[in-house]
PDB file of C-alpha atoms and ligand atoms in Angstrom:
ATOM      1  CA  MET A1012    -157.521  -4.720-160.499  1.00  0.00           C
ATOM      2  CA  THR A1013    -159.253  -3.420-157.944  1.00  0.00           C
ATOM      3  CA  ASN A1014    -159.078  -0.152-156.004  1.00  0.00           C
ATOM      4  CA  LYS A1015    -158.714  -0.581-152.123  1.00  0.00           C
ATOM      5  CA  PHE A1016    -157.850   2.901-150.680  1.00  0.00           C
ATOM      6  CA  VAL A1017    -156.873   3.271-146.602  1.00  0.00           C
ATOM      7  CA  HIS A1018    -157.745   6.917-145.646  1.00  0.00           C
ATOM      8  CA  ILE A1019    -155.540   8.945-143.260  1.00  0.00           C
ATOM      9  CA  LEU A1020    -156.641  12.219-142.142  1.00  0.00           C
ATOM     10  CA  GLY A1021    -158.309  12.174-144.983  1.00  0.00           C
ATOM     11  CA  VAL A1022    -155.242  11.556-147.394  1.00  0.00           C
ATOM     12  CA  PRO A1023    -156.381   7.344-149.587  1.00  0.00           C
ATOM     13  CA  PHE A1024    -154.113   5.730-149.580  1.00  0.00           C
ATOM     14  CA  ILE A1025    -154.231   2.306-151.923  1.00  0.00           C
ATOM     15  CA  ASP A1026    -153.651  -0.657-149.894  1.00  0.00           C
ATOM     16  CA  THR A1027    -150.811  -2.692-152.201  1.00  0.00           C
ATOM     17  CA  THR A1028    -147.623  -3.809-152.101  1.00  0.00           C
ATOM     18  CA  ARG A1029    -144.895  -2.587-153.529  1.00  0.00           C
ATOM     19  CA  LYS A1030    -144.482  -5.423-156.033  1.00  0.00           C
ATOM     20  CA  GLU A1031    -148.178  -5.708-156.738  1.00  0.00           C
ATOM     21  CA  PHE A1032    -148.298  -1.654-157.359  1.00  0.00           C
ATOM     22  CA  ILE A1033    -145.244  -1.605-159.464  1.00  0.00           C
ATOM     23  CA  THR A1034    -147.201  -4.304-161.655  1.00  0.00           C
ATOM     24  CA  ARG A1035    -149.523  -1.990-161.904  1.00  0.00           C
ATOM     25  CA  LEU A1036    -147.736   0.788-162.903  1.00  0.00           C
ATOM     26  CA  GLN A1037    -145.894  -1.707-165.747  1.00  0.00           C
ATOM     27  CA  ASP A1038    -149.742  -2.440-167.040  1.00  0.00           C
ATOM     28  CA  ARG A1039    -150.576   0.894-167.513  1.00  0.00           C
ATOM     29  CA  ILE A1040    -146.847   1.774-169.527  1.00  0.00           C
ATOM     30  CA  GLU A1041    -147.775  -0.526-171.858  1.00  0.00           C
ATOM     31  CA  LYS A1042    -150.914   1.136-172.563  1.00  0.00           C
ATOM     32  CA  ARG A1043    -149.923   4.746-172.588  1.00  0.00           C
ATOM     33  CA  GLU A1044    -151.882   5.725-169.504  1.00  0.00           C
ATOM     34  CA  LYS A1045    -151.210   8.521-168.031  1.00  0.00           C
ATOM     35  CA  THR A1046    -150.076   8.147-163.787  1.00  0.00           C
ATOM     36  CA  PHE A1047    -149.532  10.679-161.878  1.00  0.00           C
ATOM     37  CA  VAL A1048    -147.863   8.592-158.233  1.00  0.00           C
ATOM     38  CA  VAL A1049    -147.236  10.298-155.315  1.00  0.00           C
ATOM     39  CA  THR A1050    -145.202   8.788-152.200  1.00  0.00           C
ATOM     40  CA  ALA A1051    -146.614  10.323-149.445  1.00  0.00           C
ATOM     41  CA  ASN A1052    -145.150   9.935-145.584  1.00  0.00           C
ATOM     42  CA  PRO A1053    -146.586  11.175-142.394  1.00  0.00           C
ATOM     43  CA  GLU A1054    -144.472  14.515-143.125  1.00  0.00           C
ATOM     44  CA  ILE A1055    -147.044  14.770-146.882  1.00  0.00           C
ATOM     45  CA  VAL A1056    -150.048  13.675-144.494  1.00  0.00           C
ATOM     46  CA  MET A1057    -149.298  17.000-142.107  1.00  0.00           C
ATOM     47  CA  HIS A1058    -149.133  19.683-144.453  1.00  0.00           C
ATOM     48  CA  SER A1059    -152.163  19.035-146.247  1.00  0.00           C
ATOM     49  CA  LEU A1060    -153.807  19.075-143.316  1.00  0.00           C
ATOM     50  CA  GLN A1061    -152.648  22.462-143.682  1.00  0.00           C
ATOM     51  CA  ASP A1062    -152.758  23.888-147.341  1.00  0.00           C
ATOM     52  CA  PRO A1063    -155.680  23.603-149.439  1.00  0.00           C
ATOM     53  CA  ALA A1064    -153.615  23.833-152.650  1.00  0.00           C
ATOM     54  CA  TYR A1065    -151.210  21.510-152.143  1.00  0.00           C
ATOM     55  CA  LYS A1066    -155.044  19.234-150.507  1.00  0.00           C
ATOM     56  CA  GLN A1067    -155.867  19.671-153.907  1.00  0.00           C
ATOM     57  CA  ILE A1068    -152.487  18.583-155.664  1.00  0.00           C
ATOM     58  CA  LEU A1069    -153.031  15.256-153.684  1.00  0.00           C
ATOM     59  CA  GLY A1070    -156.449  14.528-155.036  1.00  0.00           C
ATOM     60  CA  LYS A1071    -155.414  14.657-158.750  1.00  0.00           C
ATOM     61  CA  ALA A1072    -152.639  11.873-157.524  1.00  0.00           C
ATOM     62  CA  ASP A1073    -153.659   8.527-160.029  1.00  0.00           C
ATOM     63  CA  TYR A1074    -152.214   6.320-156.755  1.00  0.00           C
ATOM     64  CA  ILE A1075    -151.223   7.572-153.287  1.00  0.00           C
ATOM     65  CA  THR A1076    -148.726   5.207-151.311  1.00  0.00           C
ATOM     66  CA  ALA A1077    -147.282   4.625-147.812  1.00  0.00           C
ATOM     67  CA  ASP A1078    -143.469   5.586-148.036  1.00  0.00           C
ATOM     68  CA  GLY A1079    -143.401   5.324-144.272  1.00  0.00           C
ATOM     69  CA  ILE A1080    -143.160   3.348-141.418  1.00  0.00           C
ATOM     70  CA  GLY A1081    -145.105   5.257-139.514  1.00  0.00           C
ATOM     71  CA  ILE A1082    -148.192   5.502-142.491  1.00  0.00           C
ATOM     72  CA  VAL A1083    -147.260   1.825-142.448  1.00  0.00           C
ATOM     73  CA  LYS A1084    -148.677   2.371-138.361  1.00  0.00           C
ATOM     74  CA  ALA A1085    -151.475   4.842-138.527  1.00  0.00           C
ATOM     75  CA  ALA A1086    -153.539   2.371-141.261  1.00  0.00           C
ATOM     76  CA  ALA A1087    -153.044  -0.056-138.367  1.00  0.00           C
ATOM     77  CA  ILE A1088    -154.586   2.659-135.844  1.00  0.00           C
ATOM     78  CA  VAL A1089    -156.940   3.090-137.712  1.00  0.00           C
ATOM     79  CA  GLY A1090    -157.829  -0.815-137.915  1.00  0.00           C
ATOM     80  CA  GLU A1091    -157.309  -0.976-141.846  1.00  0.00           C
ATOM     81  CA  PRO A1092    -153.763  -2.000-142.174  1.00  0.00           C
ATOM     82  CA  LEU A1093    -151.667  -2.051-145.187  1.00  0.00           C
ATOM     83  CA  PRO A1094    -149.203  -4.745-145.961  1.00  0.00           C
ATOM     84  CA  GLU A1095    -145.935  -2.838-145.935  1.00  0.00           C
ATOM     85  CA  ARG A1096    -144.272   0.808-147.429  1.00  0.00           C
ATOM     86  CA  VAL A1097    -143.803   1.586-150.708  1.00  0.00           C
ATOM     87  CA  SER A1098    -141.691   3.841-150.737  1.00  0.00           C
ATOM     88  CA  GLY A1099    -140.051   6.156-153.122  1.00  0.00           C
ATOM     89  CA  TYR A1100    -136.714   4.763-153.683  1.00  0.00           C
ATOM     90  CA  ASP A1101    -137.569   1.075-153.923  1.00  0.00           C
ATOM     91  CA  MET A1102    -140.283   1.338-156.986  1.00  0.00           C
ATOM     92  CA  MET A1103    -137.478   3.580-158.273  1.00  0.00           C
ATOM     93  CA  LEU A1104    -134.443   0.753-158.235  1.00  0.00           C
ATOM     94  CA  ASP A1105    -137.634  -1.311-159.334  1.00  0.00           C
ATOM     95  CA  LEU A1106    -139.343   0.497-161.573  1.00  0.00           C
ATOM     96  CA  MET A1107    -135.657   1.200-163.034  1.00  0.00           C
ATOM     97  CA  GLU A1108    -135.464  -2.810-163.134  1.00  0.00           C
ATOM     98  CA  MET A1109    -138.728  -2.838-164.855  1.00  0.00           C
ATOM     99  CA  ALA A1110    -137.467  -0.297-168.238  1.00  0.00           C
ATOM    100  CA  ASN A1111    -134.385  -2.226-168.399  1.00  0.00           C
ATOM    101  CA  GLN A1112    -135.698  -5.558-169.865  1.00  0.00           C
ATOM    102  CA  LYS A1113    -138.756  -3.880-172.047  1.00  0.00           C
ATOM    103  CA  ARG A1114    -136.358  -1.801-173.338  1.00  0.00           C
ATOM    104  CA  GLN A1115    -138.214   1.767-171.901  1.00  0.00           C
ATOM    105  CA  ARG A1116    -138.018   5.937-172.051  1.00  0.00           C
ATOM    106  CA  ILE A1117    -136.813   7.682-169.168  1.00  0.00           C
ATOM    107  CA  PHE A1118    -136.339  11.023-168.231  1.00  0.00           C
ATOM    108  CA  PHE A1119    -134.820  12.075-164.907  1.00  0.00           C
ATOM    109  CA  LEU A1120    -135.873  15.541-163.418  1.00  0.00           C
ATOM    110  CA  GLY A1121    -133.956  16.966-160.232  1.00  0.00           C
ATOM    111  CA  ALA A1122    -131.077  17.435-158.401  1.00  0.00           C
ATOM    112  CA  SER A1123    -127.781  18.924-158.059  1.00  0.00           C
ATOM    113  CA  GLU A1124    -126.094  19.164-161.288  1.00  0.00           C
ATOM    114  CA  THR A1125    -123.621  17.123-160.164  1.00  0.00           C
ATOM    115  CA  VAL A1126    -125.599  14.140-158.528  1.00  0.00           C
ATOM    116  CA  LEU A1127    -127.537  14.484-161.239  1.00  0.00           C
ATOM    117  CA  GLN A1128    -124.984  13.418-163.871  1.00  0.00           C
ATOM    118  CA  GLU A1129    -123.781  10.839-161.316  1.00  0.00           C
ATOM    119  CA  THR A1130    -126.871   9.475-161.550  1.00  0.00           C
ATOM    120  CA  VAL A1131    -127.080   9.400-164.887  1.00  0.00           C
ATOM    121  CA  ARG A1132    -124.329   7.340-165.688  1.00  0.00           C
ATOM    122  CA  LEU A1133    -124.427   5.339-162.675  1.00  0.00           C
ATOM    123  CA  VAL A1134    -128.022   4.438-164.426  1.00  0.00           C
ATOM    124  CA  GLN A1135    -126.265   3.803-167.654  1.00  0.00           C
ATOM    125  CA  GLU A1136    -123.443   1.799-166.531  1.00  0.00           C
ATOM    126  CA  LYS A1137    -125.491  -0.447-164.706  1.00  0.00           C
ATOM    127  CA  TYR A1138    -128.835  -0.655-167.240  1.00  0.00           C
ATOM    128  CA  THR A1139    -127.468  -0.944-170.409  1.00  0.00           C
ATOM    129  CA  GLY A1140    -131.361  -1.389-171.691  1.00  0.00           C
ATOM    130  CA  ILE A1141    -133.008   1.629-170.330  1.00  0.00           C
ATOM    131  CA  HIS A1142    -133.560   4.870-172.518  1.00  0.00           C
ATOM    132  CA  ILE A1143    -132.500   7.626-170.878  1.00  0.00           C
ATOM    133  CA  ALA A1144    -135.158   9.898-173.141  1.00  0.00           C
ATOM    134  CA  GLY A1145    -133.897  13.512-170.963  1.00  0.00           C
ATOM    135  CA  HIS A1146    -132.137  14.343-167.897  1.00  0.00           C
ATOM    136  CA  HIS A1147    -132.372  17.609-165.808  1.00  0.00           C
ATOM    137  CA  ASN A1148    -131.286  19.365-162.928  1.00  0.00           C
ATOM    138  CA  GLY A1149    -133.853  20.508-160.409  1.00  0.00           C
ATOM    139  CA  PHE A1150    -132.703  23.979-160.127  1.00  0.00           C
ATOM    140  CA  PHE A1151    -134.873  25.979-163.093  1.00  0.00           C
ATOM    141  CA  ASP A1152    -137.621  28.463-163.773  1.00  0.00           C
ATOM    142  CA  TRP A1153    -140.604  27.358-163.191  1.00  0.00           C
ATOM    143  CA  THR A1154    -142.345  30.017-165.197  1.00  0.00           C
ATOM    144  CA  ASP A1155    -140.510  28.778-168.461  1.00  0.00           C
ATOM    145  CA  PRO A1156    -142.823  26.253-170.416  1.00  0.00           C
ATOM    146  CA  THR A1157    -138.999  24.812-172.895  1.00  0.00           C
ATOM    147  CA  LEU A1158    -138.292  22.466-169.873  1.00  0.00           C
ATOM    148  CA  PRO A1159    -141.588  20.452-169.723  1.00  0.00           C
ATOM    149  CA  GLN A1160    -142.001  20.969-173.246  1.00  0.00           C
ATOM    150  CA  THR A1161    -138.515  19.295-174.047  1.00  0.00           C
ATOM    151  CA  ILE A1162    -139.627  16.038-171.475  1.00  0.00           C
ATOM    152  CA  LYS A1163    -142.654  15.927-173.355  1.00  0.00           C
ATOM    153  CA  ASN A1164    -141.157  15.682-176.991  1.00  0.00           C
ATOM    154  CA  SER A1165    -138.329  13.188-175.382  1.00  0.00           C
ATOM    155  CA  GLU A1166    -141.686  10.516-175.320  1.00  0.00           C
ATOM    156  CA  PRO A1167    -140.860   9.319-171.490  1.00  0.00           C
ATOM    157  CA  ASP A1168    -142.591   5.929-170.486  1.00  0.00           C
ATOM    158  CA  LEU A1169    -141.134   7.327-166.759  1.00  0.00           C
ATOM    159  CA  VAL A1170    -140.430  10.984-165.010  1.00  0.00           C
ATOM    160  CA  PHE A1171    -138.033  10.540-161.905  1.00  0.00           C
ATOM    161  CA  ILE A1172    -139.098  13.843-160.065  1.00  0.00           C
ATOM    162  CA  ALA A1173    -136.281  14.148-157.462  1.00  0.00           C
ATOM    163  CA  LEU A1174    -136.883  17.704-156.489  1.00  0.00           C
ATOM    164  CA  GLY A1175    -138.054  16.759-152.644  1.00  0.00           C
ATOM    165  CA  PHE A1176    -142.065  17.964-150.716  1.00  0.00           C
ATOM    166  CA  PRO A1177    -144.180  19.941-151.641  1.00  0.00           C
ATOM    167  CA  ARG A1178    -142.209  20.490-154.665  1.00  0.00           C
ATOM    168  CA  GLN A1179    -142.172  17.172-156.889  1.00  0.00           C
ATOM    169  CA  GLU A1180    -145.939  16.683-156.411  1.00  0.00           C
ATOM    170  CA  GLN A1181    -146.258  20.331-156.882  1.00  0.00           C
ATOM    171  CA  TRP A1182    -143.983  20.456-160.560  1.00  0.00           C
ATOM    172  CA  ILE A1183    -146.323  17.652-161.289  1.00  0.00           C
ATOM    173  CA  GLY A1184    -149.757  18.617-159.883  1.00  0.00           C
ATOM    174  CA  GLN A1185    -149.050  21.784-162.057  1.00  0.00           C
ATOM    175  CA  HIS A1186    -147.952  19.921-165.364  1.00  0.00           C
ATOM    176  CA  ILE A1187    -149.913  17.070-165.694  1.00  0.00           C
ATOM    177  CA  ASP A1188    -152.503  17.601-167.705  1.00  0.00           C
ATOM    178  CA  GLY A1189    -150.193  18.813-170.441  1.00  0.00           C
ATOM    179  CA  PHE A1190    -148.806  15.810-171.095  1.00  0.00           C
ATOM    180  CA  ASP A1191    -149.846  12.669-172.851  1.00  0.00           C
ATOM    181  CA  GLN A1192    -148.491   9.940-171.440  1.00  0.00           C
ATOM    182  CA  GLY A1193    -145.705   8.973-169.008  1.00  0.00           C
ATOM    183  CA  VAL A1194    -145.552   7.385-164.984  1.00  0.00           C
ATOM    184  CA  PHE A1195    -144.549  10.380-163.517  1.00  0.00           C
ATOM    185  CA  ILE A1196    -143.926   9.819-160.070  1.00  0.00           C
ATOM    186  CA  GLY A1197    -141.940  12.103-157.231  1.00  0.00           C
ATOM    187  CA  VAL A1198    -138.627  10.660-155.517  1.00  0.00           C
ATOM    188  CA  GLY A1199    -137.854  12.953-153.158  1.00  0.00           C
ATOM    189  CA  GLY A1200    -134.113  12.653-152.277  1.00  0.00           C
ATOM    190  CA  SER A1201    -133.809   9.234-154.328  1.00  0.00           C
ATOM    191  CA  PHE A1202    -130.827  11.087-156.571  1.00  0.00           C
ATOM    192  CA  ASP A1203    -128.894  12.413-153.706  1.00  0.00           C
ATOM    193  CA  VAL A1204    -129.456   7.730-152.736  1.00  0.00           C
ATOM    194  CA  PHE A1205    -128.611   6.403-156.096  1.00  0.00           C
ATOM    195  CA  SER A1206    -125.866   8.435-156.481  1.00  0.00           C
ATOM    196  CA  GLY A1207    -123.956   7.305-153.461  1.00  0.00           C
ATOM    197  CA  ASN A1208    -124.020  10.913-151.705  1.00  0.00           C
ATOM    198  CA  VAL A1209    -126.236  10.229-148.979  1.00  0.00           C
ATOM    199  CA  LYS A1210    -126.815   6.067-147.525  1.00  0.00           C
ATOM    200  CA  ARG A1211    -129.655   5.156-146.574  1.00  0.00           C
ATOM    201  CA  ALA A1212    -129.311   3.041-143.638  1.00  0.00           C
ATOM    202  CA  PRO A1213    -128.226  -0.614-143.265  1.00  0.00           C
ATOM    203  CA  GLU A1214    -130.617  -2.603-143.855  1.00  0.00           C
ATOM    204  CA  LEU A1215    -130.572  -4.248-140.427  1.00  0.00           C
ATOM    205  CA  TRP A1216    -131.992  -1.008-139.090  1.00  0.00           C
ATOM    206  CA  GLN A1217    -134.717  -0.600-141.895  1.00  0.00           C
ATOM    207  CA  LYS A1218    -135.901  -4.086-141.164  1.00  0.00           C
ATOM    208  CA  LEU A1219    -136.124  -2.814-137.748  1.00  0.00           C
ATOM    209  CA  ASN A1220    -138.681   0.481-138.847  1.00  0.00           C
ATOM    210  CA  LEU A1221    -135.460   2.777-137.516  1.00  0.00           C
ATOM    211  CA  GLU A1222    -134.312   3.725-140.679  1.00  0.00           C
ATOM    212  CA  TRP A1223    -136.073   7.012-139.642  1.00  0.00           C
ATOM    213  CA  PHE A1224    -133.693   7.588-136.887  1.00  0.00           C
ATOM    214  CA  TYR A1225    -130.644   6.581-138.651  1.00  0.00           C
ATOM    215  CA  ARG A1226    -131.302   9.579-140.742  1.00  0.00           C
ATOM    216  CA  LEU A1227    -131.505  11.840-137.661  1.00  0.00           C
ATOM    217  CA  VAL A1228    -128.312  10.471-137.033  1.00  0.00           C
ATOM    218  CA  LYS A1229    -126.418  11.608-139.787  1.00  0.00           C
ATOM    219  CA  GLN A1230    -128.240  14.910-140.271  1.00  0.00           C
ATOM    220  CA  PRO A1231    -129.005  16.046-136.759  1.00  0.00           C
ATOM    221  CA  SER A1232    -130.056  19.118-139.272  1.00  0.00           C
ATOM    222  CA  ARG A1233    -133.493  17.344-140.000  1.00  0.00           C
ATOM    223  CA  TRP A1234    -134.756  16.973-136.078  1.00  0.00           C
ATOM    224  CA  LYS A1235    -137.013  20.077-136.641  1.00  0.00           C
ATOM    225  CA  ARG A1236    -139.000  18.412-139.513  1.00  0.00           C
ATOM    226  CA  MET A1237    -139.002  15.138-137.556  1.00  0.00           C
ATOM    227  CA  LEU A1238    -141.599  16.865-134.789  1.00  0.00           C
ATOM    228  CA  VAL A1239    -144.007  16.032-137.403  1.00  0.00           C
ATOM    229  CA  LEU A1240    -144.020  12.745-136.926  1.00  0.00           C
ATOM    230  CA  PRO A1241    -144.965  12.365-133.014  1.00  0.00           C
ATOM    231  CA  LYS A1242    -147.896  14.879-133.927  1.00  0.00           C
ATOM    232  CA  PHE A1243    -148.548  12.767-136.413  1.00  0.00           C
ATOM    233  CA  ALA A1244    -149.482  10.794-134.492  1.00  0.00           C
ATOM    234  CA  LEU A1245    -150.600  11.698-131.911  1.00  0.00           C
ATOM    235  CA  VAL A1246    -153.406  13.476-133.896  1.00  0.00           C
ATOM    236  CA  VAL A1247    -154.038   9.972-135.542  1.00  0.00           C
ATOM    237  CA  ILE A1248    -154.525   8.472-132.426  1.00  0.00           C
ATOM    238  CA  ARG A1249    -156.545  11.163-131.706  1.00  0.00           C
ATOM    239  CA  GLY A1250    -159.315  10.792-134.868  1.00  0.00           C
ATOM    240  CA  LYS A1251    -159.043   6.844-133.706  1.00  0.00           C
ATOM    241  CA  VAL A1252    -160.806   7.162-129.859  1.00  0.00           C
ATOM    242  CA  PHE A1253    -163.370   9.735-131.111  1.00  0.00           C
ATOM    243  CA  SER A1254    -164.696   7.723-133.802  1.00  0.00           C
ATOM    244  CA  LYS A1255    -165.106   5.330-131.434  1.00  0.00           C
ATOM    245  CA  GLY A1256    -166.984   7.670-129.849  1.00  0.00           C
TER     246      GLY A1256
HETATM  247  N1  UDP B1378    -133.769  19.918-154.176  1.00  0.00           N
HETATM  248  C1  UDP B1378    -133.950  19.739-156.194  1.00  0.00           C
HETATM  249  N2  UDP B1378    -134.706  21.401-156.768  1.00  0.00           N
HETATM  250  C2  UDP B1378    -134.736  21.927-155.462  1.00  0.00           C
HETATM  251  C3  UDP B1378    -134.892  21.862-153.674  1.00  0.00           C
HETATM  252  C4  UDP B1378    -134.115  21.123-153.658  1.00  0.00           C
HETATM  253  O1  UDP B1378    -133.856  19.353-157.091  1.00  0.00           O
HETATM  254  O2  UDP B1378    -135.291  23.351-155.898  1.00  0.00           O
HETATM  255  C5  UDP B1378    -133.404  18.545-155.090  1.00  0.00           C
HETATM  256  C6  UDP B1378    -132.360  18.799-153.402  1.00  0.00           C
HETATM  257  O3  UDP B1378    -131.065  18.201-154.350  1.00  0.00           O
HETATM  258  C7  UDP B1378    -132.273  16.503-153.608  1.00  0.00           C
HETATM  259  C8  UDP B1378    -134.254  16.643-152.884  1.00  0.00           C
HETATM  260  O4  UDP B1378    -134.342  17.328-153.847  1.00  0.00           O
HETATM  261  O5  UDP B1378    -131.402  15.936-154.716  1.00  0.00           O
HETATM  262  C9  UDP B1378    -134.284  16.747-151.559  1.00  0.00           C
HETATM  263  O6  UDP B1378    -134.182  17.359-151.544  1.00  0.00           O
HETATM  264  P1  UDP B1378    -134.646  17.793-149.763  1.00  0.00           P
HETATM  265  O7  UDP B1378    -133.655  16.705-148.966  1.00  0.00           O
HETATM  266  O8  UDP B1378    -134.559  18.606-149.113  1.00  0.00           O
HETATM  267  O9  UDP B1378    -136.296  17.054-149.811  1.00  0.00           O
HETATM  268  P2  UDP B1378    -136.762  15.859-148.913  1.00  0.00           P
HETATM  269  O10 UDP B1378    -136.241  15.032-148.466  1.00  0.00           O
HETATM  270  O11 UDP B1378    -137.409  16.693-148.186  1.00  0.00           O
HETATM  271  O12 UDP B1378    -137.828  15.535-150.194  1.00  0.00           O
END
């Protein structure tokens, strides 16, 4: 499979549909190729401009996918369109479907203990073919090597890391070298959504690309974080104007 990337403010996004990408990951699982996946939104791209250590972590990723309509729009602005969003939550669902069919092993890391327990319970109920390699909540001592060792010993095909940005990428970046196999993917607040503790936007809102607005209405405390969106748009447009000379 060939790799084509679209660069947005120095971050290389894989040019792929979600379906193609899932097939690619499945192929890597079968070949036991260790894989680090980042699902990046405009907030992550903007953060990478300000934090060289974070940027370096992104450099360790095998694939960075376009999480959020902002990235898809930015790609169109720079004249290298990406086919669609490839979001963490959607991929988590696709990967669980696959893992269910192929009886693969998944380790669940992140979220509060209650959300995690509910997530694991629902996975067991819905996907009887999945082997739950293990699980741990997202509030632990980062200096203790026991948890990464436990994950390694559980020999997972997939590790879902729901610690939120930028923690999940930092955690993977810090530990990936110590693992021999597995697809490691940061999935943000996906366990909260999967367990029903946070509602995702209704489909129509998603289709209209207004998921960000729905989240803002439901969780108004996020408004400050969203200020990054117009800034991101400005930086992308400015870059485009200057590159034209
Ligand atoms: N979370 C975690 N450990 C932490 C902080 C957060 O596991 O130290 C979890 C949190 O419980 C939630 C998810 O990470 O399930 C996403 O959190 P947040 O909404 O803060 O992140 P974002 O939406 O920015 O990815």
